[in-house]
């Protein structure tokens, strides 16, 4: 009995004193073997495809080469992984490669679309007259040092201003309505607006053509084009603004009501300032969509070769429409101008987009450093004002959602 | 020690019987009343504009519809002045272009959305999200330019290959093609539904991708980690958590893309060469869509011709409305939680 107790039942782990300092383990999900497998499969597939296309079958086209190489790559990669992993891991690695290559394909294709227009149009963009002249006195065979797209720039500017003048107040007010006056009616409006975001732009153009031009009898003009763009942009802006307004924390609204302010004051001093950056983004993104639309302008304004600053009468072209008109002509210089016009349009959209990112990169309530600073100053002023006030009774602070 | 409740203790003046429920109806002040009026008014204005679009298209289309009657749906020619016009060809063309576009866009958008939400490193992720959103805002005329000037010339080889080896499928048959003759003209493969569909596919992929990525990124992190904790690989986790959760987003995004694809005008118009007959061979020269029909014929249309174009526009409008309505209801249903609604 005592012998049993004396003999230890558990075995103590023996310490290896000479193991040296502990080696840090690699916790990265990507190992060297994975990289080597990818590289090996890639090299093997390219080599095999060369053999196939060079010796066995005739070299047909680059596309065929790439497709065959890709399929071989997937196969070889699966084989390489299966050498030291089980089937589940093989499936995991192969699907990862497939998704990544699909993403790479899409991004490459989209990038190529944009770069192609820049490449073909850069010769036109280099000439200063491209921005300062119109096409009214430029012959079909004139060199690129003559003529430009000033008329289209003027047209785009005026048409988008007209449509913004309509859509910004109406769209934002409607978005506020959807959020602040809820009920069955608001739900119905929201449903209709959501359904209308897919309104084909040509139908918007056709609608304005049927009503404003054919029925009321307004000329084909930049104004009509602005109206058509408004019909198209309105649902987009309302929907985006609606989403932004929905993100305003309810506690902010309730705090404002609890301080005794009415609905209108709450909207004006709490809801709108809180979501200002998001609303700006909504408007800018809607503008970017509107600027690039060709078909409503085609139907309602028509093409003009000269500058027409009067939006109320006469055809007035826009940048996308000018692009379309220029590239459908046979002369190479005209086509180059068209591509230049498209590049200009893309720069404009990029600019608007970057603006939207800079302004709307933060959520509601998140302040930039300048605004935070100003708010601190305002609150300090409030404190001073309250301290100066005679202490008759404890005064609740006014809702200080506004900032100077 | 009981808590002190004002109005319930006997020391308070006034009998409890007087404590009737207070009137909690609010009477808004004039400014609020005006605000609500204006808000309701703007809602009504937007509603009126949107309903007016449908109403006016129907009103203007009525003349043509009453002339053509039921044959509007079955005729494929478009000669309004001799009273022979119908949407059989244009609707078929539109749907075919939409289907080609969506069948190319779906795998691309799905792969990109999965890559961005699941595989991409965090810093790359924000950049890619912005890039895809930016691509959704690139004007369609730019895609049209690329399709007409670059793709048109480079894709005919692929068209020929498909029609040579898969020509036994009616969809891919090309009439008048001579695959055995190396000197045969390739023009029979240009300006086809397939090429237009490819361009439109690139155009709608960013939108579809953006909706899908949004849905995938909302997959609950608890369930993701649960799947990992049970020993799932990343693909296993995606298949069992992310994809089921984001299925609504995938379907909705695809339908939204389809809605955009059906209504696309200028990119299609730049590529196709219009034919007014039912063209089921997607690789063959000649295609048509409702929107390009309108862009093609509105300038030279007579009174009845205009009315007929309105009828075609109305058809397109109703079609995209249905597609978009289904899409948005699927997307809305797939969202769990009502967001930050107070």
XYZ file of C-alpha atoms in Angstrom:
746
model
C 0.000 0.000 0.000
C 2.643 2.423 0.903
C 4.612 1.300 -2.115
C 1.736 2.250 -4.324
C 1.566 5.671 -2.783
C 5.243 6.178 -3.131
C 5.412 5.384 -6.812
C 4.291 8.491 -8.721
C 1.307 7.905 -10.975
C 1.762 10.937 -13.122
C 4.706 11.437 -15.343
C 6.332 14.773 -15.156
C 7.237 16.344 -18.497
C 10.951 16.490 -18.889
C 12.267 19.902 -19.675
C 14.635 20.119 -22.532
C 17.132 22.539 -21.135
C 19.120 22.654 -24.325
C 16.199 23.636 -26.598
C 17.558 27.165 -26.848
C 15.404 30.270 -27.174
C 11.830 29.633 -28.285
C 11.238 30.111 -31.993
C 8.330 32.375 -32.850
C 5.690 30.465 -34.721
C 4.348 31.736 -38.014
C 0.652 32.481 -37.582
C 0.158 33.880 -41.059
C -2.462 31.961 -43.033
C -0.255 32.055 -46.121
C 2.734 29.735 -45.934
C 5.783 29.481 -48.119
C 4.463 26.210 -49.512
C 1.327 27.973 -50.756
C 3.322 30.597 -52.586
C 5.573 27.966 -54.089
C 2.533 25.954 -55.177
C 1.047 28.998 -56.934
C 4.341 29.812 -58.625
C 4.917 26.210 -59.633
C 1.427 25.767 -61.019
C 1.754 29.026 -62.931
C 5.093 28.069 -64.497
C 3.885 24.561 -65.259
C 0.655 25.728 -66.887
C 2.371 28.302 -69.100
C 4.977 25.785 -70.174
C 2.359 23.125 -70.898
C 0.276 25.567 -72.913
C 3.332 26.500 -74.971
C 3.856 22.831 -75.693
C 0.198 22.420 -76.603
C -0.019 25.460 -78.836
C 3.454 25.249 -80.326
C 3.811 21.579 -81.072
C 0.469 19.812 -80.907
C -2.130 22.350 -82.011
C -1.548 25.504 -84.060
C -1.299 28.788 -82.169
C -4.726 30.240 -82.715
C -5.331 33.305 -80.611
C -4.121 34.991 -77.461
C -7.497 34.493 -75.818
C -7.397 30.741 -76.364
C -3.873 30.649 -74.970
C -4.882 32.483 -71.820
C -7.992 30.376 -71.255
C -6.139 27.070 -71.709
C -3.281 28.264 -69.500
C -5.734 29.312 -66.810
C -7.569 25.982 -66.811
C -4.245 24.118 -66.675
C -3.145 26.380 -63.837
C -6.228 25.513 -61.787
C -5.691 21.809 -62.422
C -1.979 21.859 -61.610
C -2.559 23.935 -58.512
C -5.155 21.456 -57.250
C -2.737 18.592 -57.844
C 0.113 20.387 -56.070
C -2.036 21.189 -53.039
C -3.406 17.657 -52.888
C 0.159 16.352 -52.453
C 0.228 17.462 -48.842
C -3.345 18.496 -47.944
C -6.695 16.756 -47.797
C -9.674 17.288 -50.100
C -11.326 19.966 -47.984
C -8.192 22.102 -48.061
C -7.797 21.583 -51.802
C -11.323 22.811 -52.388
C -10.661 25.826 -50.150
C -7.480 26.839 -51.975
C -8.916 26.320 -55.450
C -12.055 28.369 -54.766
C -9.917 31.136 -53.278
C -7.867 31.246 -56.475
C -11.014 31.267 -58.616
C -12.619 34.199 -56.754
C -9.392 36.153 -56.776
C -8.886 35.650 -60.479
C -12.485 36.672 -61.218
C -11.953 39.860 -59.227
C -8.671 40.511 -61.013
C -10.355 39.923 -64.377
C -13.169 42.360 -63.632
C -10.906 45.072 -62.256
C -8.513 44.675 -65.172
C -11.359 44.879 -67.676
C -12.876 47.950 -66.029
C -9.487 49.596 -65.748
C -8.845 48.844 -69.388
C -12.147 50.434 -70.456
C -11.155 53.664 -68.735
C -7.530 53.642 -69.857
C -8.524 52.855 -73.439
C -10.566 56.057 -73.665
C -7.692 58.041 -72.143
C -5.160 56.499 -74.532
C -7.180 57.195 -77.644
C -8.153 60.676 -76.519
C -4.942 62.036 -75.056
C -3.838 63.610 -78.344
C -6.901 65.847 -78.296
C -6.528 66.707 -74.626
C -3.037 68.091 -75.163
C -4.210 71.052 -77.248
C -5.382 74.115 -75.396
C -7.958 74.943 -78.055
C -9.811 71.760 -77.122
C -11.056 73.565 -74.030
C -11.559 77.049 -75.472
C -13.159 76.532 -78.898
C -16.316 74.931 -80.205
C -16.928 72.911 -83.354
C -18.975 75.469 -85.289
C -16.144 76.597 -87.574
C -14.167 73.379 -87.634
C -14.271 71.414 -90.851
C -14.415 67.639 -90.909
C -10.750 67.325 -91.876
C -9.387 70.071 -89.640
C -6.348 69.163 -87.542
C -6.592 68.748 -83.789
C -5.204 72.252 -83.290
C -8.625 73.568 -84.292
C -11.963 73.075 -82.630
C -12.870 71.873 -79.193
C -15.680 70.959 -76.921
C -16.350 74.246 -75.151
C -19.968 74.082 -76.329
C -20.412 70.688 -74.683
C -18.814 71.879 -71.460
C -21.121 74.896 -71.328
C -24.100 72.673 -72.094
C -23.255 70.109 -69.435
C -22.732 72.849 -66.871
C -26.043 74.554 -67.582
C -28.103 71.390 -67.839
C -26.735 69.916 -64.645
C -27.268 73.257 -62.860
C -30.893 73.306 -63.956
C -31.478 69.759 -62.815
C -29.670 70.356 -59.514
C -31.789 73.446 -58.901
C -34.826 71.184 -59.166
C -33.629 67.953 -57.602
C -31.695 69.216 -54.578
C -34.540 71.077 -52.808
C -37.255 68.684 -53.932
C -35.211 65.536 -53.400
C -33.870 66.460 -49.978
C -37.251 67.710 -48.811
C -38.845 64.472 -49.958
C -36.166 62.417 -48.178
C -36.786 64.400 -45.000
C -40.497 63.800 -45.457
C -39.961 60.048 -45.790
C -38.082 59.991 -42.494
C -39.827 62.618 -40.382
C -43.467 62.159 -41.268
C -43.759 58.384 -41.304
C -46.974 56.625 -42.120
C -48.698 54.748 -44.868
C -48.445 57.646 -47.274
C -44.673 57.961 -46.765
C -44.288 54.210 -47.232
C -46.151 54.410 -50.507
C -44.001 57.303 -51.729
C -40.882 55.382 -50.736
C -42.006 52.300 -52.643
C -42.715 54.329 -55.757
C -39.374 56.134 -55.509
C -37.486 52.883 -55.072
C -39.203 51.394 -58.073
C -38.364 54.482 -60.099
C -34.609 54.307 -59.481
C -34.453 51.851 -62.359
C -36.294 54.219 -64.682
C -34.467 53.819 -67.998
C -32.933 57.166 -68.884
C -34.410 57.060 -72.363
C -37.896 56.768 -70.874
C -37.205 59.892 -68.812
C -36.164 61.613 -72.033
C -39.230 60.327 -73.844
C -41.503 61.582 -71.066
C -40.129 65.105 -71.235
C -40.235 64.953 -75.033
C -43.896 63.956 -74.929
C -44.981 66.502 -72.325
C -42.747 69.546 -72.417
C -41.776 69.580 -76.077
C -44.765 68.074 -77.874
C -47.603 69.164 -75.587
C -46.502 72.435 -74.025
C -44.549 73.398 -77.091
C -41.208 74.389 -75.599
C -38.350 74.204 -78.064
C -35.798 71.452 -77.912
C -33.443 73.115 -75.476
C -31.022 72.741 -72.649
C -33.870 73.472 -70.258
C -35.818 70.449 -71.470
C -32.669 68.342 -71.140
C -32.243 69.597 -67.578
C -35.821 68.572 -66.824
C -35.245 65.113 -68.281
C -32.097 64.703 -66.216
C -34.060 65.815 -63.146
C -36.681 63.124 -63.672
C -33.877 60.589 -63.874
C -31.803 61.899 -60.959
C -34.642 62.607 -58.539
C -35.263 58.991 -57.425
C -31.520 58.330 -57.152
C -30.939 61.336 -54.899
C -34.036 60.682 -52.780
C -33.089 57.072 -52.216
C -29.483 57.850 -51.271
C -30.538 60.730 -48.989
C -33.218 58.557 -47.401
C -30.617 55.944 -46.458
C -28.373 58.635 -44.956
C -31.166 60.262 -42.946
C -32.176 56.878 -41.588
C -28.731 56.620 -39.989
C -29.234 59.710 -37.800
C -29.333 58.320 -34.247
C -32.809 58.474 -32.765
C -31.350 59.549 -29.435
C -30.192 62.841 -30.969
C -33.690 63.568 -32.205
C -35.216 62.634 -28.872
C -32.721 64.806 -27.014
C -33.804 67.722 -29.136
C -37.501 67.031 -28.489
C -36.801 66.625 -24.782
C -35.275 70.094 -24.737
C -38.567 71.385 -25.982
C -37.850 72.162 -29.606
C -40.441 71.490 -32.239
C -40.225 69.193 -35.225
C -39.078 71.801 -37.701
C -36.367 73.066 -35.331
C -35.195 69.518 -34.736
C -34.927 68.821 -38.442
C -33.167 72.098 -39.143
C -30.724 72.115 -36.225
C -30.183 68.409 -35.503
C -31.115 66.071 -38.330
C -29.814 68.012 -41.319
C -26.481 69.164 -39.783
C -25.814 65.660 -38.470
C -26.235 64.076 -41.863
C -24.789 66.933 -43.870
C -21.822 65.023 -45.258
C -23.964 62.062 -46.239
C -26.527 64.259 -47.947
C -23.767 66.003 -49.893
C -22.500 62.630 -51.004
C -25.969 61.615 -52.124
C -26.314 64.757 -54.215
C -22.835 64.439 -55.720
C -23.313 60.797 -56.672
C -26.653 61.635 -58.249
C -24.928 64.433 -60.160
C -22.257 62.037 -61.383
C -24.953 59.749 -62.746
C -26.805 62.625 -64.363
C -23.725 64.112 -66.016
C -22.938 60.891 -67.840
C -26.377 60.312 -69.345
C -26.577 60.628 -73.098
C -29.993 59.526 -74.231
C -32.229 62.037 -72.365
C -30.159 64.884 -73.801
C -30.263 63.299 -77.241
C -34.053 63.250 -77.193
C -34.779 66.554 -75.545
C -32.007 68.903 -76.601
C -30.330 67.571 -79.682
C -26.841 68.263 -80.929
C -25.350 71.628 -81.712
C -21.909 72.425 -82.999
C -21.574 75.885 -81.499
C -21.699 77.395 -78.041
C -25.295 78.045 -77.023
C -25.259 79.696 -73.639
C -29.031 80.235 -73.644
C -30.524 77.121 -72.135
C -34.066 78.211 -72.989
C -33.896 78.061 -76.753
C -32.113 76.106 -79.393
C -30.279 72.806 -79.188
C -27.543 72.585 -76.605
C -25.228 69.628 -76.548
C -23.574 68.046 -73.511
C -20.306 66.196 -72.991
C -21.637 62.623 -73.382
C -23.786 63.607 -76.327
C -20.848 65.380 -77.991
C -18.775 62.243 -77.452
C -21.442 60.183 -79.120
C -21.821 62.613 -82.033
C -18.073 62.922 -82.591
C -17.238 59.240 -82.625
C -20.039 58.385 -85.042
C -18.302 60.491 -87.692
C -15.838 58.761 -89.979
C -12.838 61.109 -89.736
C -10.073 59.926 -87.398
C -9.564 63.404 -85.934
C -13.246 63.598 -85.017
C -13.008 60.203 -83.335
C -9.942 61.346 -81.405
C -11.890 64.424 -80.301
C -14.719 62.152 -79.218
C -12.376 60.092 -77.095
C -10.904 63.278 -75.660
C -14.410 64.402 -74.784
C -15.067 61.077 -73.058
C -11.813 61.441 -71.115
C -12.867 64.918 -70.027
C -16.209 63.538 -68.897
C -14.474 60.835 -66.894
C -12.205 63.369 -65.229
C -15.317 65.292 -64.254
C -16.962 62.193 -62.802
C -13.742 61.274 -60.991
C -13.531 64.773 -59.565
C -17.122 64.626 -58.329
C -16.502 61.196 -56.887
C -13.362 62.252 -55.027
C -15.264 65.259 -53.705
C -17.969 62.920 -52.459
C -15.353 60.711 -50.776
C -13.681 63.638 -49.066
C -16.942 65.120 -47.833
C -18.893 61.974 -47.166
C -16.142 59.664 -45.981
C -17.466 59.774 -42.443
C -20.705 58.667 -40.891
C -23.324 60.949 -39.365
C -22.075 62.679 -36.252
C -18.437 62.027 -37.072
C -16.788 65.410 -37.385
C -13.746 66.575 -39.246
C -11.042 68.223 -37.148
C -12.012 71.735 -38.197
C -15.671 71.199 -37.382
C -14.781 69.578 -34.077
C -12.643 72.590 -33.207
C -15.413 75.003 -34.119
C -17.888 73.030 -32.071
C -15.594 73.139 -29.036
C -15.287 76.908 -29.446
C -19.056 77.285 -29.724
C -19.605 75.228 -26.626
C -17.020 77.298 -24.730
C -18.874 80.453 -25.769
C -22.111 78.899 -24.526
C -20.546 78.196 -21.161
C -19.298 81.775 -20.869
C -22.679 83.133 -21.829
C -24.402 80.995 -19.263
C -21.957 81.978 -16.555
C -22.575 85.667 -17.222
C -26.297 85.131 -16.878
C -27.817 85.987 -13.457
C -28.364 82.785 -11.512
C -32.099 83.160 -10.960
C -33.013 79.602 -11.768
C -31.215 76.712 -13.433
C -31.567 77.370 -17.121
C -31.547 74.404 -19.537
C -29.018 74.890 -22.281
C -30.370 75.705 -25.696
C -29.922 72.884 -28.206
C -26.542 73.712 -29.651
C -26.655 71.512 -32.707
C -25.857 74.419 -34.984
C -22.349 75.486 -35.533
C -21.069 78.685 -36.892
C -37.959 51.818 2.787
C -40.397 52.553 -0.007
C -39.563 54.809 -2.873
C -41.094 58.213 -2.920
C -43.680 58.471 -5.664
C -45.154 61.939 -6.041
C -48.892 62.001 -6.151
C -49.341 58.584 -4.564
C -48.462 59.322 -0.974
C -51.175 60.556 1.289
C -49.215 63.684 2.254
C -49.673 65.142 -1.217
C -52.544 67.597 -1.510
C -55.506 66.764 -3.712
C -57.509 63.524 -3.854
C -56.319 60.769 -6.184
C -59.707 60.666 -7.883
C -58.836 63.830 -9.798
C -55.918 62.087 -11.464
C -57.527 61.481 -14.871
C -55.416 60.453 -17.869
C -53.873 63.478 -19.395
C -54.514 64.482 -22.949
C -51.371 63.431 -24.794
C -52.350 64.653 -28.214
C -49.772 67.173 -29.333
C -50.833 70.350 -30.984
C -47.913 71.337 -33.226
C -46.933 74.942 -33.398
C -47.475 76.862 -36.660
C -43.888 76.388 -37.848
C -44.177 72.628 -37.426
C -47.513 72.578 -39.156
C -46.032 74.480 -42.080
C -43.067 72.108 -42.132
C -45.289 69.067 -42.307
C -47.347 70.666 -45.018
C -44.263 71.421 -47.111
C -42.852 67.951 -46.472
C -46.084 66.278 -47.492
C -46.247 68.600 -50.463
C -42.785 67.611 -51.661
C -43.712 63.958 -51.244
C -46.827 64.572 -53.282
C -44.820 66.428 -55.948
C -42.350 63.570 -56.311
C -45.174 61.071 -56.385
C -46.972 63.145 -59.001
C -43.894 63.324 -61.234
C -43.312 59.617 -60.987
C -46.923 58.686 -61.619
C -47.124 61.241 -64.404
C -44.319 59.438 -66.239
C -46.358 56.259 -66.325
C -49.629 58.043 -67.001
C -48.317 60.152 -69.850
C -46.557 57.291 -71.564
C -49.804 55.318 -71.432
C -51.828 58.288 -72.634
C -49.556 59.001 -75.593
C -49.163 55.331 -76.406
C -52.902 54.772 -76.528
C -53.257 55.918 -80.128
C -50.760 53.398 -81.408
C -52.012 50.637 -79.164
C -55.567 51.046 -80.372
C -54.399 50.978 -83.998
C -52.252 47.912 -83.576
C -54.382 46.073 -81.065
C -53.189 42.664 -80.050
C -50.777 42.455 -82.977
C -48.567 44.942 -81.127
C -47.259 42.022 -79.137
C -46.784 39.648 -82.055
C -45.578 41.778 -84.965
C -41.853 42.094 -85.337
C -41.662 44.728 -88.087
C -41.571 48.430 -87.209
C -43.389 50.381 -89.926
C -45.868 52.567 -88.068
C -46.851 54.534 -91.179
C -48.181 51.418 -92.858
C -49.727 50.294 -89.559
C -47.430 47.299 -89.245
C -45.534 47.582 -86.023
C -45.026 45.531 -82.899
C -42.579 44.776 -80.190
C -41.999 41.067 -80.741
C -38.528 41.640 -82.183
C -37.417 44.487 -79.933
C -38.543 42.815 -76.739
C -36.806 39.581 -77.722
C -33.672 41.553 -78.521
C -33.796 43.488 -75.257
C -34.294 40.356 -73.191
C -31.497 38.537 -75.035
C -29.051 41.400 -74.512
C -30.080 41.531 -70.853
C -29.643 37.789 -70.429
C -26.218 37.728 -72.109
C -25.173 40.651 -69.938
C -26.407 39.115 -66.718
C -24.957 35.662 -67.375
C -21.547 37.279 -67.859
C -21.957 39.784 -65.054
C -23.166 37.355 -62.392
C -19.948 35.301 -61.987
C -17.762 38.398 -62.300
C -19.765 40.355 -59.749
C -20.037 37.399 -57.377
C -16.313 36.665 -57.544
C -15.354 40.291 -57.048
C -17.806 40.789 -54.204
C -16.541 37.658 -52.432
C -12.944 38.678 -52.984
C -13.509 42.189 -51.640
C -15.533 41.130 -48.618
C -13.676 37.925 -47.686
C -10.184 37.741 -49.126
C -8.857 41.240 -49.716
C -6.479 42.735 -47.129
C -8.091 45.452 -45.074
C -6.297 48.390 -46.663
C -6.875 47.160 -50.182
C -10.510 46.569 -49.320
C -11.450 50.223 -48.837
C -9.690 51.143 -52.050
C -11.443 48.394 -53.991
C -14.840 49.359 -52.592
C -14.292 52.932 -53.770
C -13.024 51.722 -57.126
C -16.077 49.561 -57.775
C -18.391 52.390 -56.725
C -16.518 54.738 -59.036
C -16.848 52.280 -61.895
C -20.595 52.252 -61.341
C -20.576 55.989 -62.012
C -18.534 55.832 -65.234
C -20.777 57.132 -68.031
C -22.247 54.473 -70.269
C -20.967 56.231 -73.367
C -17.415 55.376 -72.249
C -18.299 51.686 -72.148
C -19.947 52.121 -75.529
C -16.765 53.623 -76.959
C -14.718 50.699 -75.722
C -17.196 48.199 -77.101
C -17.491 49.811 -80.496
C -13.838 50.594 -81.097
C -11.956 47.867 -79.251
C -14.101 44.880 -78.361
C -15.891 44.728 -81.701
C -12.670 43.958 -83.527
C -11.164 41.618 -80.979
C -14.055 39.424 -80.001
C -15.104 38.159 -83.434
C -12.529 35.365 -83.145
C -14.263 34.149 -80.002
C -17.645 34.457 -81.701
C -16.402 32.363 -84.602
C -14.952 29.753 -82.301
C -18.202 29.420 -80.336
C -20.351 29.262 -83.441
C -18.039 26.703 -85.079
C -17.995 24.286 -82.187
C -21.318 25.025 -80.515
C -23.328 25.956 -83.596
C -25.515 22.896 -83.057
C -27.140 24.816 -80.192
C -29.705 27.061 -81.945
C -28.753 30.049 -79.810
C -25.159 30.005 -81.110
C -25.905 29.252 -84.739
C -24.731 31.823 -87.267
C -26.402 31.758 -90.640
C -24.187 32.491 -93.610
C -20.986 31.684 -91.746
C -18.334 29.564 -93.423
C -16.015 28.349 -90.709
C -14.054 26.197 -93.156
C -13.188 29.093 -95.419
C -10.219 30.986 -93.945
C -10.844 33.937 -96.257
C -14.513 34.331 -95.328
C -15.494 37.760 -94.102
C -15.806 38.127 -90.355
C -18.502 40.804 -90.645
C -21.194 38.203 -90.079
C -20.053 38.069 -86.448
C -19.914 41.809 -85.750
C -22.559 44.100 -84.220
C -24.235 41.166 -82.552
C -26.338 40.688 -79.452
C -23.356 38.939 -77.868
C -21.015 41.917 -78.198
C -23.645 44.368 -76.986
C -24.354 42.032 -74.078
C -20.662 41.889 -73.163
C -20.394 45.665 -73.012
C -23.582 46.001 -70.985
C -22.282 43.247 -68.695
C -19.200 45.293 -67.849
C -21.453 48.282 -67.280
C -23.800 46.615 -64.817
C -21.252 44.450 -62.988
C -20.100 47.223 -60.608
C -23.672 47.874 -59.453
C -24.442 44.200 -58.944
C -21.076 43.737 -57.221
C -21.695 46.645 -54.894
C -25.080 45.271 -53.756
C -23.643 41.766 -53.254
C -20.637 43.008 -51.301
C -22.937 45.002 -49.053
C -24.965 41.868 -48.330
C -21.877 39.709 -47.733
C -20.288 42.188 -45.367
C -23.421 42.104 -43.227
C -23.059 38.387 -42.510
C -22.993 38.123 -38.710
C -19.431 37.883 -37.359
C -20.568 35.530 -34.589
C -21.642 32.912 -37.075
C -18.481 33.390 -39.103
C -16.332 32.774 -36.060
C -18.543 29.886 -35.075
C -17.888 28.241 -38.408
C -14.144 28.774 -38.020
C -14.285 27.427 -34.470
C -15.912 24.247 -35.772
C -12.918 23.802 -38.023
C -14.249 25.156 -41.293
C -11.855 26.340 -43.950
C -12.434 29.775 -45.362
C -14.415 28.377 -48.284
C -16.385 26.197 -45.885
C -17.237 29.294 -43.862
C -18.240 31.225 -46.989
C -20.414 28.378 -48.218
C -22.163 27.787 -44.944
C -22.454 31.344 -43.580
C -21.733 34.114 -46.065
C -23.484 32.746 -49.154
C -26.736 31.682 -47.454
C -26.853 34.999 -45.638
C -26.091 37.007 -48.749
C -28.303 35.031 -51.126
C -30.918 37.770 -51.151
C -28.217 40.296 -51.983
C -26.918 38.122 -54.810
C -30.358 37.714 -56.367
C -31.309 41.332 -55.745
C -28.037 42.664 -57.114
C -28.383 40.524 -60.201
C -31.928 41.755 -60.774
C -30.880 45.381 -60.272
C -28.141 44.824 -62.834
C -30.688 43.254 -65.162
C -32.921 46.294 -64.765
C -30.052 48.578 -65.756
C -29.115 46.277 -68.627
C -32.622 46.284 -70.080
C -32.788 50.068 -70.122
C -29.310 50.780 -71.445
C -29.443 52.900 -74.569
C -26.331 54.481 -75.870
C -23.780 51.695 -75.383
C -26.079 49.264 -77.179
C -26.953 51.775 -79.854
C -23.275 52.306 -80.682
C -22.620 48.618 -81.202
C -25.571 46.916 -82.810
C -26.740 47.134 -86.380
C -30.509 47.192 -86.065
C -32.699 44.458 -87.521
C -36.442 44.308 -87.130
C -36.998 40.603 -86.954
C -36.771 38.139 -84.118
C -33.060 37.351 -83.977
C -32.465 34.368 -81.725
C -28.869 33.842 -82.910
C -26.910 35.903 -80.437
C -23.581 35.652 -82.264
C -24.927 36.829 -85.580
C -24.741 40.343 -86.977
C -27.842 42.362 -86.212
C -29.688 43.003 -82.973
C -32.212 45.447 -81.570
C -33.428 46.681 -78.211
C -36.341 48.885 -77.188
C -34.187 51.780 -76.072
C -32.049 51.784 -79.201
C -35.229 51.604 -81.288
C -36.420 54.800 -79.614
C -33.063 56.524 -80.083
C -33.033 55.400 -83.714
C -36.524 56.409 -84.774
C -37.670 59.303 -82.591
C -36.279 61.944 -84.934
C -38.141 60.915 -88.065
C -41.324 59.690 -86.424
C -44.759 60.796 -87.574
C -47.632 61.331 -85.143
C -48.503 57.655 -85.077
C -44.831 56.691 -85.144
C -44.238 58.774 -82.032
C -47.186 57.146 -80.354
C -45.817 53.723 -81.283
C -42.431 54.651 -79.810
C -44.204 55.726 -76.633
C -45.879 52.335 -76.518
C -42.488 50.660 -76.845
C -41.114 52.924 -74.119
C -44.060 52.043 -71.918
C -43.339 48.350 -72.387
C -39.705 48.869 -71.409
C -40.791 50.974 -68.446
C -43.176 48.315 -67.169
C -40.551 45.615 -67.666
C -37.813 47.419 -65.730
C -40.333 48.425 -63.077
C -41.267 44.790 -62.461
C -37.654 43.631 -62.432
C -36.588 46.417 -60.109
C -39.547 45.935 -57.814
C -38.761 42.250 -57.383
C -35.096 43.113 -56.853
C -35.670 45.737 -54.196
C -38.151 43.587 -52.294
C -35.648 40.696 -52.272
C -32.817 42.959 -51.127
C -35.008 44.522 -48.439
C -36.106 41.122 -47.148
C -32.535 39.852 -46.999
C -31.488 42.580 -44.612
C -31.584 41.518 -41.019
C -32.269 44.197 -38.456
C -33.717 47.552 -39.346
C -30.421 49.421 -39.168
C -30.217 52.467 -36.938
C -33.945 53.117 -36.834
C -34.688 54.649 -33.472
